[in-house]
Tab-separated table of C-alpha atoms in Angstrom:
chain	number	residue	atom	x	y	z
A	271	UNK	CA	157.178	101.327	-33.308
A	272	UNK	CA	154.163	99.823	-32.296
A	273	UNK	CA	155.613	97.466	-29.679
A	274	UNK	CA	156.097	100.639	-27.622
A	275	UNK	CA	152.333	101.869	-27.920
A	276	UNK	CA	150.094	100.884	-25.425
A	277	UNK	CA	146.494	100.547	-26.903
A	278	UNK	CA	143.378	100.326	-24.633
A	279	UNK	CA	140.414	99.467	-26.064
A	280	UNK	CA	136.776	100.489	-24.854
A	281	UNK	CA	133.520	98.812	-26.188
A	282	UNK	CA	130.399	100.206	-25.817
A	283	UNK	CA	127.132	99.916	-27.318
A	284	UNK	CA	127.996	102.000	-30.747
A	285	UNK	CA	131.100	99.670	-31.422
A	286	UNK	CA	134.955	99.594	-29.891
A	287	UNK	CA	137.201	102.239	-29.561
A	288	UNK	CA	141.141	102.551	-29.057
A	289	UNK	CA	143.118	104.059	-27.560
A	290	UNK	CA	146.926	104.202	-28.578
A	291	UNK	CA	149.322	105.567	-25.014
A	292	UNK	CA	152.421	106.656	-25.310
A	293	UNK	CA	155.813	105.821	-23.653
A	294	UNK	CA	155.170	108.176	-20.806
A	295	UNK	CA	151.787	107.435	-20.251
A	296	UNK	CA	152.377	103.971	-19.939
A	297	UNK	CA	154.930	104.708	-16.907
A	298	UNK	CA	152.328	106.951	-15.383
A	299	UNK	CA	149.595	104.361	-15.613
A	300	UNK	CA	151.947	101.613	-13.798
A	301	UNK	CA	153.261	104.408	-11.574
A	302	UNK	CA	149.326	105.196	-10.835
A	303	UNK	CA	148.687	101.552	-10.487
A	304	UNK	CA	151.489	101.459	-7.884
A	305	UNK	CA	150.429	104.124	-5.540
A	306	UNK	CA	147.022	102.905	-5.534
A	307	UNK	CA	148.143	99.473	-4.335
A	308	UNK	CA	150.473	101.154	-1.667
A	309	UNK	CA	147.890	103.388	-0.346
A	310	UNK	CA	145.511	100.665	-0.499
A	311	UNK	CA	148.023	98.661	2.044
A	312	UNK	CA	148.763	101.640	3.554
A	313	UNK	CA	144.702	102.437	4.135
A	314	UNK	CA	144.172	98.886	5.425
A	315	UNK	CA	147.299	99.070	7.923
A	316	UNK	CA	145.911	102.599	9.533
A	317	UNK	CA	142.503	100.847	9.399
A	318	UNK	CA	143.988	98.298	11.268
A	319	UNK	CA	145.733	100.129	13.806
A	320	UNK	CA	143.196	102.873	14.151
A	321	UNK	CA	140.512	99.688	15.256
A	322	UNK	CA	142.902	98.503	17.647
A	323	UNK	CA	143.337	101.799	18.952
A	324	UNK	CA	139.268	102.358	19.216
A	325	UNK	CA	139.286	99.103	21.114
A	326	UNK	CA	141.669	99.872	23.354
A	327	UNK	CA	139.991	103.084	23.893
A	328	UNK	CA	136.568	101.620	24.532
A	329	UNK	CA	138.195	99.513	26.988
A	330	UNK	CA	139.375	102.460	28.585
A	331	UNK	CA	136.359	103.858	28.990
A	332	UNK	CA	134.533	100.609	30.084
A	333	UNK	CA	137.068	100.502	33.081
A	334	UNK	CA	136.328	104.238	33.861
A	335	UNK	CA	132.780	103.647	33.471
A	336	UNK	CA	133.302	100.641	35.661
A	337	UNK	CA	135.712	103.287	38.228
A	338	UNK	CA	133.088	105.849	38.631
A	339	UNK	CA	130.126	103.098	39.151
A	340	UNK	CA	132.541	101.784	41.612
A	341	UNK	CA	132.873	105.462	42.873
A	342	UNK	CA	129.149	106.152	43.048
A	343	UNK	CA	129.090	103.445	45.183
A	344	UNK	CA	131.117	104.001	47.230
A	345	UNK	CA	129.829	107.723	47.997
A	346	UNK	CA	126.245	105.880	48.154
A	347	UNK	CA	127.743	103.578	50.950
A	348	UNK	CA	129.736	106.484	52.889
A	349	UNK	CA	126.545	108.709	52.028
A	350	UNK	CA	124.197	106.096	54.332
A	351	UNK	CA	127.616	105.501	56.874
A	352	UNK	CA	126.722	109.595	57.355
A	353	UNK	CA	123.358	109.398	57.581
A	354	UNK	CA	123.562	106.136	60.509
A	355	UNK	CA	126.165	108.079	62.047
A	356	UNK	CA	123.657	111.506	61.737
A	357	UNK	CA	120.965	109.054	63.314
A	358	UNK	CA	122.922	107.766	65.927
A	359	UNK	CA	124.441	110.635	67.098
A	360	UNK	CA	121.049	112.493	67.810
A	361	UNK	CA	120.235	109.261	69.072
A	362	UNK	CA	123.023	109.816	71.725
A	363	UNK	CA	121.618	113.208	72.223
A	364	UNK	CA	117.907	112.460	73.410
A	365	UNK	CA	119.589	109.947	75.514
A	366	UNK	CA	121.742	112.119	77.105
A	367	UNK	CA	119.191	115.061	77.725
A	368	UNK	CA	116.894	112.051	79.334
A	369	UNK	CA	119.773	110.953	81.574
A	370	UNK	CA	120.537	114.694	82.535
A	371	UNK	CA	116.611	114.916	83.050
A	372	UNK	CA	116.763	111.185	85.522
A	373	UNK	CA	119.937	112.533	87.190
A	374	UNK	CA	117.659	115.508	88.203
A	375	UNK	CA	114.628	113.865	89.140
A	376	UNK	CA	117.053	111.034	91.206
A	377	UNK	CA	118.462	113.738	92.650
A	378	UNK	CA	114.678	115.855	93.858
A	379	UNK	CA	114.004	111.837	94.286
A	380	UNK	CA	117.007	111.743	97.399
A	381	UNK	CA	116.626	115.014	98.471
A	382	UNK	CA	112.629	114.021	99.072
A	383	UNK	CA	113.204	110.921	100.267
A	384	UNK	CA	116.183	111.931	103.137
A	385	UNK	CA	113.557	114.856	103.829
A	386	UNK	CA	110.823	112.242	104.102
A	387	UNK	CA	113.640	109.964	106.680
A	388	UNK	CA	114.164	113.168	108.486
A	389	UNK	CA	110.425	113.866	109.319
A	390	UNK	CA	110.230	109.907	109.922
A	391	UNK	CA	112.810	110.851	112.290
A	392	UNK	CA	110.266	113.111	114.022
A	393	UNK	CA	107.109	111.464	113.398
A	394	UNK	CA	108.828	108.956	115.703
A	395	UNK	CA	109.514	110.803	118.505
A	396	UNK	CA	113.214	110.526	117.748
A	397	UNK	CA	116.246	113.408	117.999
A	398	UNK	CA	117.028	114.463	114.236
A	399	UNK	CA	120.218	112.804	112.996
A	400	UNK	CA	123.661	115.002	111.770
A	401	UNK	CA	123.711	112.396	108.365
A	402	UNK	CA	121.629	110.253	107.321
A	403	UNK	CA	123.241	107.412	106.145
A	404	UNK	CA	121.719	104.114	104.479
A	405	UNK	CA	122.076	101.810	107.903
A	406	UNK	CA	120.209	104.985	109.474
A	407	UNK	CA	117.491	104.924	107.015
A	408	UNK	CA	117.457	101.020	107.274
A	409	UNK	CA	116.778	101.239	110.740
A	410	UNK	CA	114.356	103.554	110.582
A	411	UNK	CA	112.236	101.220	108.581
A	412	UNK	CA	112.924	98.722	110.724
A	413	UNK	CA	111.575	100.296	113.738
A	414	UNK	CA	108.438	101.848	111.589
A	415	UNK	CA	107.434	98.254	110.743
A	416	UNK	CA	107.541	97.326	113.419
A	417	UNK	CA	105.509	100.007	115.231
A	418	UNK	CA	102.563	99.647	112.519
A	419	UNK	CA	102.994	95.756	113.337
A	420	UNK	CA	101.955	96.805	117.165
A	421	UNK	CA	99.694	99.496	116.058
A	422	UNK	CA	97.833	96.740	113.664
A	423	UNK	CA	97.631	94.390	116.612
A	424	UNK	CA	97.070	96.243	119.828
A	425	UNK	CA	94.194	98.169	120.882
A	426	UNK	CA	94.805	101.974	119.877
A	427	UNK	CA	92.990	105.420	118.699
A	428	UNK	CA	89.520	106.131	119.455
A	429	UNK	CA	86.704	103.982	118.855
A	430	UNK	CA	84.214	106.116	117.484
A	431	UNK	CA	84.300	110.276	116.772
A	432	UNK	CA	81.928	111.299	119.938
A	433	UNK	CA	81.669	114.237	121.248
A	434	UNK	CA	83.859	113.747	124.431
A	435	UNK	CA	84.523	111.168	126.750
A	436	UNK	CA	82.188	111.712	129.791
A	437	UNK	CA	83.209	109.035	132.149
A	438	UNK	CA	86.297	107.593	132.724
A	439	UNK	CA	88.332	104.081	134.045
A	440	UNK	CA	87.769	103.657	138.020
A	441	UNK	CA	85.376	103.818	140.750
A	442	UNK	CA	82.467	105.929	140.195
A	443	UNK	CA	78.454	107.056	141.456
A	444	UNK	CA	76.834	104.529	138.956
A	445	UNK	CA	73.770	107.098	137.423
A	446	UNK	CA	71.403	104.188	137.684
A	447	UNK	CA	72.131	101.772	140.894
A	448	UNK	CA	73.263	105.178	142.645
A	449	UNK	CA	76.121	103.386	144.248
A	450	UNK	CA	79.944	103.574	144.389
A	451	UNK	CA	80.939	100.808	141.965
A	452	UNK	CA	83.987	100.196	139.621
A	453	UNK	CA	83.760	101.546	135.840
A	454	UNK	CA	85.659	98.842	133.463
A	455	UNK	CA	85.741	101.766	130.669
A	456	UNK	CA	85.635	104.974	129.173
A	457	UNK	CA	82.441	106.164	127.677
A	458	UNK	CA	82.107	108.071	124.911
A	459	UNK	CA	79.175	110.725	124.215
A	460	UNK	CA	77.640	110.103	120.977
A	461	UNK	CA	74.417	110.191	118.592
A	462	UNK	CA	72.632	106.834	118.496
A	463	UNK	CA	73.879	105.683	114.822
A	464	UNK	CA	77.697	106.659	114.874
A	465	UNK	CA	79.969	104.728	113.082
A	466	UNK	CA	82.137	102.572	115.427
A	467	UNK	CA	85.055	100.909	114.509
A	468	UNK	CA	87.938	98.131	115.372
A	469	UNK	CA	90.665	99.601	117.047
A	470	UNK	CA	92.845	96.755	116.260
A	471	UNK	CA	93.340	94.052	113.873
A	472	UNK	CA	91.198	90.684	115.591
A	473	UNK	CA	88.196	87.858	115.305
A	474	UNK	CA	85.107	88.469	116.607
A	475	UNK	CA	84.281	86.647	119.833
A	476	UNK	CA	80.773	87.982	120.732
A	477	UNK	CA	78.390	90.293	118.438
A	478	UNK	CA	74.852	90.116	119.606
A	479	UNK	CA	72.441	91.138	122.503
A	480	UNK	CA	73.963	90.376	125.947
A	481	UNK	CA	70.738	90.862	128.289
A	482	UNK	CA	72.971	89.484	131.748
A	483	UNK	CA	75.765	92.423	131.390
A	484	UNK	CA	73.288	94.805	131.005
A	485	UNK	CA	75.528	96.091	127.845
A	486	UNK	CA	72.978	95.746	125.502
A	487	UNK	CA	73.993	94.979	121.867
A	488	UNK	CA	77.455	94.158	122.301
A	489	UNK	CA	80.476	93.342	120.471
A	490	UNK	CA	83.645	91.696	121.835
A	491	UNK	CA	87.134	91.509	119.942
A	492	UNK	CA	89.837	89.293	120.479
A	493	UNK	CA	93.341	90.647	119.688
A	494	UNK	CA	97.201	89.470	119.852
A	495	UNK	CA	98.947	88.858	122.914
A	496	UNK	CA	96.077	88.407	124.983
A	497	UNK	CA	94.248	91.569	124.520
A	498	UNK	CA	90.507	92.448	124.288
A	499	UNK	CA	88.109	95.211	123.376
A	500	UNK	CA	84.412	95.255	124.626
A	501	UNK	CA	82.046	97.911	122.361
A	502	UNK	CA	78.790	98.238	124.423
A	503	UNK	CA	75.287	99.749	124.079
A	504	UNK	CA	75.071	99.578	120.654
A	505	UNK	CA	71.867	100.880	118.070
A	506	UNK	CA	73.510	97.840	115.440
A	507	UNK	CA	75.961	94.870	114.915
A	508	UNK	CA	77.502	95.191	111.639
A	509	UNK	CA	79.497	92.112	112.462
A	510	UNK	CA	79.443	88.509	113.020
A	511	UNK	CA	80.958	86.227	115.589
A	512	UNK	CA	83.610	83.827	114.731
A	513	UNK	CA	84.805	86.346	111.648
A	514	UNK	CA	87.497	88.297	111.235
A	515	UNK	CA	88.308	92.107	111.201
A	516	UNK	CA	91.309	94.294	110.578
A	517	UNK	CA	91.966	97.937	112.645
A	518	UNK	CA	89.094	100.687	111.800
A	519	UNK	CA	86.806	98.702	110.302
A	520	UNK	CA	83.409	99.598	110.549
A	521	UNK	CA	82.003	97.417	113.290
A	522	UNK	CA	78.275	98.958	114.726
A	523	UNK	CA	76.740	101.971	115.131
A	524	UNK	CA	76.500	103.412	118.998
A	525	UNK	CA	72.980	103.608	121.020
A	526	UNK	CA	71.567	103.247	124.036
A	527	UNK	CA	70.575	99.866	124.254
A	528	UNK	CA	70.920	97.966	127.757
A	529	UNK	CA	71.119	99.613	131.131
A	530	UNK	CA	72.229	103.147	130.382
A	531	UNK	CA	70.655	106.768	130.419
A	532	UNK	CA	71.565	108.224	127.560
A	533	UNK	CA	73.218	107.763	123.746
A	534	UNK	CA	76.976	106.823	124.490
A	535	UNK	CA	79.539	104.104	123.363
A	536	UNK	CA	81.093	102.254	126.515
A	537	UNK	CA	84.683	100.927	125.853
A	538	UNK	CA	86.698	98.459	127.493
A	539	UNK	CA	89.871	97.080	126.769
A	540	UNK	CA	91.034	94.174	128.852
A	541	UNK	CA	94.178	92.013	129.448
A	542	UNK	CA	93.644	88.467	130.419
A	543	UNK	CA	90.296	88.698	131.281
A	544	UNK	CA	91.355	91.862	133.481
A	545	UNK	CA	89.870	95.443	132.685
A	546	UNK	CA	92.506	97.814	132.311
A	547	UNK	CA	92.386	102.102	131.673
A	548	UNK	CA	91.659	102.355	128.466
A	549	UNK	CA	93.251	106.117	128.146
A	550	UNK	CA	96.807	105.168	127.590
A	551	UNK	CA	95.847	103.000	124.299
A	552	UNK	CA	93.372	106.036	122.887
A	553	UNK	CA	96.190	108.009	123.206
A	554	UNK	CA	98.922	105.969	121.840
A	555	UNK	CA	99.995	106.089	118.337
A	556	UNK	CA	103.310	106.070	116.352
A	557	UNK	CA	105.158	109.215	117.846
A	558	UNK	CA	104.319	108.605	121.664
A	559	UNK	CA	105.112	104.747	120.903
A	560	UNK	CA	107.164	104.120	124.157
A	561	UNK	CA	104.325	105.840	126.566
A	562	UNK	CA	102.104	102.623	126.884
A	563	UNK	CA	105.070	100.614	128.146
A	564	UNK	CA	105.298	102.936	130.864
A	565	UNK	CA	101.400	103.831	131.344
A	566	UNK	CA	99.670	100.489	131.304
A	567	UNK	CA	101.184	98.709	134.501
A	568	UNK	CA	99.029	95.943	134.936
A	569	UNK	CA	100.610	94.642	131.929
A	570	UNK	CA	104.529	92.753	131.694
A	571	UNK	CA	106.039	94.680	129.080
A	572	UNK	CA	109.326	93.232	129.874
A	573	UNK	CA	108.725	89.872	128.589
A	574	UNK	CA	107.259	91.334	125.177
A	575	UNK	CA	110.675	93.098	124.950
A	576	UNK	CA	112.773	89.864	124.879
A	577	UNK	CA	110.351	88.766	122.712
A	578	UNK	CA	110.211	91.762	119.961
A	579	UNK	CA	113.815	93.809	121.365
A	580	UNK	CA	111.775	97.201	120.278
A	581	UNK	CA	113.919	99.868	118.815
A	582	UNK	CA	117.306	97.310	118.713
A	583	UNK	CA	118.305	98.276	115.219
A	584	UNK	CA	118.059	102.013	115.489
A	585	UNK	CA	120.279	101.508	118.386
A	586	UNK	CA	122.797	99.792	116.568
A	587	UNK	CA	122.559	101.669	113.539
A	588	UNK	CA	123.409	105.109	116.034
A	589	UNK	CA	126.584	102.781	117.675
């Protein structure tokens, strides 16, 4: 009978014990034993699996971390594509309100400048044109330069700002001899001490006292194409000979120095040596251009012609 008891004995520090199990209770105890070591496989299996499944979920999220950096970025990079894009279109914007704004001003630009061709047109002395196209306008500068060119050359305008001209070119009673002789010049009625100046572009031939004329303090010119002026009776020289001057520079100041009876500027202009009227270059200028050519006769125009063929490209331009 004992061969079926289990006995289980405990020792502790008051002395052993035993414990005598039955039949049943020994089946229980292996039957306990036997579910603990199944649910101990069983807990390390799940344990198993369940780790496998936590890595496979962190790797899951480590990729969708990963995505949505990727995202992030992405929306960073499209946000700054926007914001270029933002830029560049106001960009376009200011440019295109400035263009709009240089169109306009181009525009006022060609409206002022054919309205500035047009009065050329007149300031000339010319009959207005219908259009005016660019070989127009080209000519029209053309013929300007070369006007000034003439005007910066030849004797023209008044000497000096006097009060009127009181003798003129030709024979006259001179006031002192008191006989009919010929008067080279114009004179001009002035204060001693007005400003007199170049009337054309030239070197300075004579600028001093001339006691055998009887001119006084003179001043002679020397200009293109064989021209000369003669300024007479002066109070001052403000120049010297063998220099250079360019059209309405201040030259002297008017007097009465040398044979004359009163304060006055006498002015000559001569042609080869030759005295010719004055008048016609005083009077000439830009619009009445074509009047000395036909005033001034002691002069052969037609050879300057061949030489400078005056108003030849405003004539073609109108063919």
């Amino acid at each position: 009978m004992l061969r079926k008891k289990l006995v289980i004995t405990l020792t502790t520090a008051r002395g052993s014990r035993q414990y005598t199990l039955g039949q049943l209770a020994r089946y229980l105890l292996a039957l306990f034993l036997v579910m603990s070591v199944c649910s101990f496989f069983v807990s390390n299996l799940l344990l198993v699996k369940t780790s496998d499944e936590l890595d496979d979920l962190e790797q899951g999220i480590n990729s969708l971390a990963s995505q949505y950096e990727m995202t992030l970025g992405a929306q960073e990079l499209q946000k700054g594509q926007l914001d270029q894009l933002s830029t560049t279109l106001q960009e376009l914007k200011v440019e295109r309100d400035h263009l709009q704004e240089e169109n306009l001003r181009i525009g006022e630009l060609n409206e002022t400048l054919d309205a500035s061709l047009y009065g050329l047109e007149d300031l000339l002395g010319l009959p207005p044109s219908e259009e005016m196209t660019s070989d127009r306008a080209d000519a029209l500068t053309v013929m300007t330069n070369q006007r000034l060119f003439f005007l910066s050359v030849l004797p023209n305008g008044e000497p000096t700002q006097g009060i009127r001209i009181t003798d003129g070119f030709g024979m006259r009673m001179h006031p002192i001899h008191k006989k009919r002789i010929m008067h080279n010049g114009i004179d001009f009625k002035a204060d001693i001490g007005t400003p007199v100046y170049a009337t054309a572009d030239g070197a300075v031939e004579y600028a001093g006292l001339h006691k055998q004329s009887g001119f006084g303090k003179l001043i002679i010119l020397q200009h293109a194409l064989g021209f000369k002026t003669y300024y007479a009776h002066l109070s001052d020289v403000k120049v010297k000979s063998g220099t250079f001057v360019s059209k309405g520079q201040l030259i002297g100041l008017t007097g009465n120095s040398g044979i004359s009876t009163g304060p006055h500027l006498h002015y000559e202009v001569r042609y080869l040596f030759r005295p010719v009227d004055p008048a016609p270059f005083v009077a000439w200028n830009i619009s009445n251009f074509e009047s000395l050519f036909s005033e001034v006769k002691g002069v052969k125009w037609a050879s300057l012609r061949k030489m400078y063929p005056l108003n030849q490209a405003l004539q073609t331009a109108q063919q």
